[in-house]
One Martini backbone bead per residue (centre of mass of N, CA, C, O) as a GRO file, in nm:
protein
  227
    1ARG     BB    1   8.191   9.932  12.090
    2SER     BB    2   8.441   9.928  12.300
    3LEU     BB    3   8.715   9.812  12.365
    4VAL     BB    4   8.771   9.688  12.684
    5VAL     BB    5   9.065   9.597  12.944
    6VAL     BB    6   9.085   9.441  13.245
    7HIS     BB    7   9.368   9.454  13.478
    8PHE     BB    8   9.417   9.190  13.737
    9TRP     BB    9   9.686   9.302  13.953
   10ALA     BB   10   9.993   9.272  14.144
   11SER     BB   11  10.303   9.378  14.264
   12TRP     BB   12  10.410   9.140  14.366
   13ALA     BB   13  10.346   9.018  14.097
   14PRO     BB   14  10.576   8.958  13.781
   15GLN     BB   15  10.360   8.862  13.563
   16CYS     BB   16  10.195   9.112  13.623
   17VAL     BB   17  10.445   9.320  13.481
   18GLN     BB   18  10.459   9.216  13.264
   19MET     BB   19  10.182   9.209  13.106
   20ASN     BB   20  10.153   9.539  13.128
   21GLU     BB   21  10.353   9.543  12.877
   22VAL     BB   22  10.197   9.454  12.704
   23MET     BB   23   9.961   9.614  12.691
   24ALA     BB   24  10.182   9.880  12.616
   25ALA     BB   25  10.174   9.713  12.323
   26LEU     BB   26   9.901   9.730  12.238
   27ALA     BB   27   9.805  10.018  12.254
   28GLN     BB   28   9.971  10.138  12.024
   29GLU     BB   29   9.846   9.943  11.831
   30HIS     BB   30   9.528   9.988  11.972
   31SER     BB   31   9.375  10.260  12.004
   32GLN     BB   32   9.056  10.183  12.006
   33VAL     BB   33   9.165  10.037  12.316
   34THR     BB   34   9.088  10.013  12.655
   35PHE     BB   35   9.340   9.991  12.927
   36VAL     BB   36   9.298   9.827  13.241
   37GLN     BB   37   9.420   9.858  13.576
   38LEU     BB   38   9.369   9.681  13.853
   39GLU     BB   39   9.450   9.598  14.222
   40ALA     BB   40   9.273   9.353  14.321
   41GLU     BB   41   9.304   9.437  14.656
   42ALA     BB   42   9.185   9.737  14.608
   43VAL     BB   43   8.906   9.583  14.491
   44PRO     BB   44   8.779   9.352  14.606
   45GLU     BB   45   8.426   9.324  14.512
   46VAL     BB   46   8.524   9.324  14.214
   47SER     BB   47   8.650   9.069  14.261
   48GLU     BB   48   8.416   8.922  14.369
   49LYS     BB   49   8.196   8.978  14.124
   50TYR     BB   50   8.422   8.837  13.917
   51GLY     BB   51   8.629   8.608  14.006
   52ILE     BB   52   8.871   8.647  14.160
   53SER     BB   53   9.140   8.445  14.257
   54SER     BB   54   9.418   8.538  14.011
   55VAL     BB   55   9.701   8.646  13.907
   56PRO     BB   56   9.611   8.728  13.646
   57THR     BB   57   9.378   8.874  13.470
   58PHE     BB   58   9.131   8.930  13.212
   59LEU     BB   59   8.869   9.177  13.075
   60PHE     BB   60   8.618   9.172  12.871
   61PHE     BB   61   8.451   9.454  12.712
   62LYS     BB   62   8.131   9.530  12.608
   63ASN     BB   63   7.878   9.775  12.606
   64SER     BB   64   7.907   9.673  12.945
   65GLN     BB   65   8.009   9.376  12.884
   66LYS     BB   66   8.086   9.048  12.924
   67VAL     BB   67   8.292   8.847  12.692
   68ASP     BB   68   8.567   8.778  12.864
   69ARG     BB   69   8.836   8.643  12.916
   70LEU     BB   70   9.195   8.551  13.120
   71ASP     BB   71   9.383   8.369  13.250
   72GLY     BB   72   9.716   8.468  13.322
   73ALA     BB   73  10.011   8.408  13.118
   74HIS     BB   74   9.922   8.468  12.841
   75ALA     BB   75  10.050   8.695  12.534
   76PRO     BB   76   9.922   8.533  12.294
   77GLU     BB   77   9.662   8.537  12.378
   78LEU     BB   78   9.563   8.787  12.418
   79THR     BB   79   9.635   8.896  12.139
   80GLN     BB   80   9.423   8.760  12.011
   81LYS     BB   81   9.175   8.873  12.201
   82VAL     BB   82   9.252   9.165  12.088
   83GLN     BB   83   9.201   9.135  11.766
   84ARG     BB   84   8.948   9.032  11.780
   85HIS     BB   85   8.743   9.243  11.942
   86ALA     BB   86   8.881   9.476  11.790
   87ALA     BB   87   8.759   9.414  11.479
   88GLY     BB   88   8.442   9.498  11.600
   89ALA     BB   89   8.543   9.820  11.776
   90ALA     BB   90   8.508  10.019  11.559
   91PRO     BB   91   8.408  10.289  11.503
   92ALA     BB   92   8.189  10.420  11.316
   93ALA     BB   93   8.116  10.608  11.090
   94SER     BB   94   8.020  10.871  10.935
   95PRO     BB   95   7.817  11.013  10.722
   96ALA     BB   96   8.044  11.207  10.561
   97ALA     BB   97   8.245  10.910  10.549
   98CYS     BB   98   8.046  10.750  10.349
   99ALA     BB   99   7.974  10.964  10.125
  100GLN     BB  100   8.309  11.015  10.044
  101GLU     BB  101   8.328  10.746   9.973
  102GLN     BB  102   8.069  10.699   9.734
  103LEU     BB  103   8.241  10.939   9.536
  104GLN     BB  104   8.482  10.788   9.511
  105ALA     BB  105   8.323  10.489   9.390
  106ARG     BB  106   8.218  10.704   9.159
  107LEU     BB  107   8.445  10.798   9.022
  108LYS     BB  108   8.618  10.556   8.953
  109LYS     BB  109   8.384  10.432   8.773
  110LEU     BB  110   8.395  10.647   8.583
  111ILE     BB  111   8.635  10.718   8.467
  112ASN     BB  112   8.635  10.344   8.363
  113ALA     BB  113   8.378  10.374   8.141
  114ALA     BB  114   8.620  10.374   7.983
  115PRO     BB  115   8.928  10.406   7.794
  116CYS     BB  116   8.808  10.725   7.709
  117MET     BB  117   8.768  11.027   7.930
  118LEU     BB  118   8.539  11.323   7.913
  119PHE     BB  119   8.525  11.570   8.066
  120MET     BB  120   8.260  11.835   8.044
  121LYS     BB  121   8.131  12.086   7.906
  122GLY     BB  122   7.877  11.895   7.781
  123SER     BB  123   7.915  11.812   7.469
  124PRO     BB  124   8.015  11.736   7.187
  125LYS     BB  125   7.736  11.828   7.023
  126GLU     BB  126   7.771  12.098   7.277
  127PRO     BB  127   7.963  12.294   7.380
  128ARG     BB  128   7.939  12.516   7.659
  129CYS     BB  129   8.326  12.570   7.637
  130GLY     BB  130   8.583  12.655   7.460
  131PHE     BB  131   8.737  12.435   7.607
  132SER     BB  132   8.532  12.181   7.515
  133LYS     BB  133   8.584  12.247   7.171
  134GLN     BB  134   8.835  12.189   7.154
  135MET     BB  135   8.887  11.907   7.244
  136VAL     BB  136   8.687  11.786   7.100
  137GLU     BB  137   8.857  11.859   6.782
  138ILE     BB  138   9.109  11.694   6.851
  139LEU     BB  139   9.010  11.433   6.863
  140SER     BB  140   8.850  11.382   6.657
  141ARG     BB  141   9.116  11.459   6.436
  142HIS     BB  142   9.239  11.184   6.574
  143ASN     BB  143   9.056  10.949   6.604
  144VAL     BB  144   8.911  10.937   6.911
  145ALA     BB  145   8.790  10.680   7.153
  146PHE     BB  146   8.515  10.858   7.344
  147SER     BB  147   8.374  10.915   7.663
  148SER     BB  148   8.138  11.115   7.792
  149PHE     BB  149   8.088  11.400   8.051
  150ASP     BB  150   7.825  11.636   8.218
  151ILE     BB  151   7.902  11.847   8.460
  152PHE     BB  152   7.636  11.991   8.445
  153SER     BB  153   7.490  11.724   8.605
  154ASP     BB  154   7.678  11.686   8.876
  155GLU     BB  155   7.785  11.865   9.126
  156GLU     BB  156   7.935  11.645   9.280
  157VAL     BB  157   8.130  11.552   9.081
  158ARG     BB  158   8.226  11.858   8.990
  159GLN     BB  159   8.390  11.879   9.265
  160GLY     BB  160   8.513  11.591   9.344
  161LEU     BB  161   8.718  11.548   9.049
  162LYS     BB  162   8.908  11.816   9.185
  163THR     BB  163   9.016  11.639   9.424
  164PHE     BB  164   9.088  11.359   9.318
  165SER     BB  165   9.317  11.467   9.092
  166ASN     BB  166   9.424  11.742   9.133
  167TRP     BB  167   9.226  11.930   8.920
  168PRO     BB  168   9.036  12.258   8.881
  169THR     BB  169   8.983  12.196   8.565
  170TYR     BB  170   8.794  12.238   8.231
  171PRO     BB  171   8.893  11.974   8.072
  172GLN     BB  172   8.896  11.604   8.111
  173LEU     BB  173   9.168  11.347   8.050
  174TYR     BB  174   9.084  11.025   8.014
  175VAL     BB  175   9.340  10.702   8.049
  176SER     BB  176   9.262  10.409   8.203
  177GLY     BB  177   9.253  10.583   8.462
  178GLU     BB  178   9.420  10.823   8.351
  179LEU     BB  179   9.516  11.128   8.388
  180ILE     BB  180   9.623  11.382   8.116
  181GLY     BB  181   9.462  11.624   8.129
  182GLY     BB  182   9.421  11.938   7.975
  183LEU     BB  183   9.401  12.173   7.709
  184ASP     BB  184   9.709  12.215   7.718
  185ILE     BB  185   9.848  11.904   7.715
  186ILE     BB  186   9.688  11.804   7.457
  187LYS     BB  187   9.854  12.021   7.292
  188GLU     BB  188  10.124  11.916   7.346
  189LEU     BB  189  10.038  11.582   7.286
  190GLU     BB  190   9.997  11.679   6.964
  191ALA     BB  191  10.255  11.866   6.862
  192SER     BB  192  10.467  11.565   6.947
  193GLY     BB  193  10.258  11.289   6.892
  194GLU     BB  194  10.146  11.178   7.151
  195LEU     BB  195   9.813  11.123   7.148
  196ASP     BB  196   9.827  10.856   6.964
  197THR     BB  197   9.949  10.681   7.116
  198ILE     BB  198   9.783  10.706   7.367
  199CYS     BB  199   9.482  10.717   7.234
  200PRO     BB  200   9.196  10.543   7.165
  201LYS     BB  201   9.105  10.432   6.828
  202ALA     BB  202   8.876  10.431   6.586
  203GLN     BB  203   8.662  10.293   6.415
  204LYS     BB  204   8.611  10.224   6.092
  205LEU     BB  205   8.441  10.157   5.913
  206GLU     BB  206   8.592   9.987   5.701
  207ASP     BB  207   8.709   9.799   5.888
  208ARG     BB  208   8.390   9.730   6.030
  209LEU     BB  209   8.319   9.565   5.783
  210LYS     BB  210   8.502   9.348   5.749
  211SER     BB  211   8.473   9.191   6.006
  212LEU     BB  212   8.197   9.135   5.973
  213ILE     BB  213   8.249   8.967   5.699
  214ASN     BB  214   8.465   8.766   5.801
  215LYS     BB  215   8.361   8.651   6.042
  216ALA     BB  216   8.250   8.414   5.876
  217PRO     BB  217   8.228   8.229   5.625
  218VAL     BB  218   7.897   8.296   5.605
  219MET     BB  219   7.750   8.604   5.572
  220LEU     BB  220   7.442   8.732   5.658
  221PHE     BB  221   7.213   8.997   5.530
  222MET     BB  222   6.957   9.140   5.747
  223LYS     BB  223   6.636   9.119   5.836
  224GLY     BB  224   6.668   9.029   6.078
  225ASN     BB  225   6.620   8.693   6.200
  226LYS     BB  226   6.638   8.360   6.167
  227GLN     BB  227   6.365   8.346   6.393
   0.00000   0.00000   0.00000
């Protein structure tokens, strides 16, 4: 899959020397591309095989097959061809790298699954550690609307989230996709009064009913629907 660029050149041609400098600059920019210099007159059989009749001439190879050619000292065109062919020449990501990218995407999706997400041991109704239980009690006491994820249900998420957020323990509370912290941080926010300004509030039943009743000039609460 790698791209190889071969420069057929001659030491007596000043334009070839200039294009070698261009190639050196491109080599620094495109580390995945291999750049080769061949003195055309020193390898006549190779030059003849590829029809090299003048210098400089550039041949482009992928998978050992010639895919393009450039005759003459045209630095902008050489740069464009290298960029175009190199775009599809990057080595395939390893399975481990692909798995890591998938996990990162999944963690981002979970963190943003609700405005306020709690990653805990167990569930709000059945916490499976004292710290998670205290966290749920604090959030409930402040009428915080939150969703939760049981880290015991998925070991990949449990371990991955520690690295993703650089936070080694649970529970972890996120608001709008941002890590707020663990139990100690939440206790500090509660004590300072900041918790009520950070976390979204659950709508009270009375407010919800008022909203429903006033949804239209005439509202019918019924069993079933109009159809």
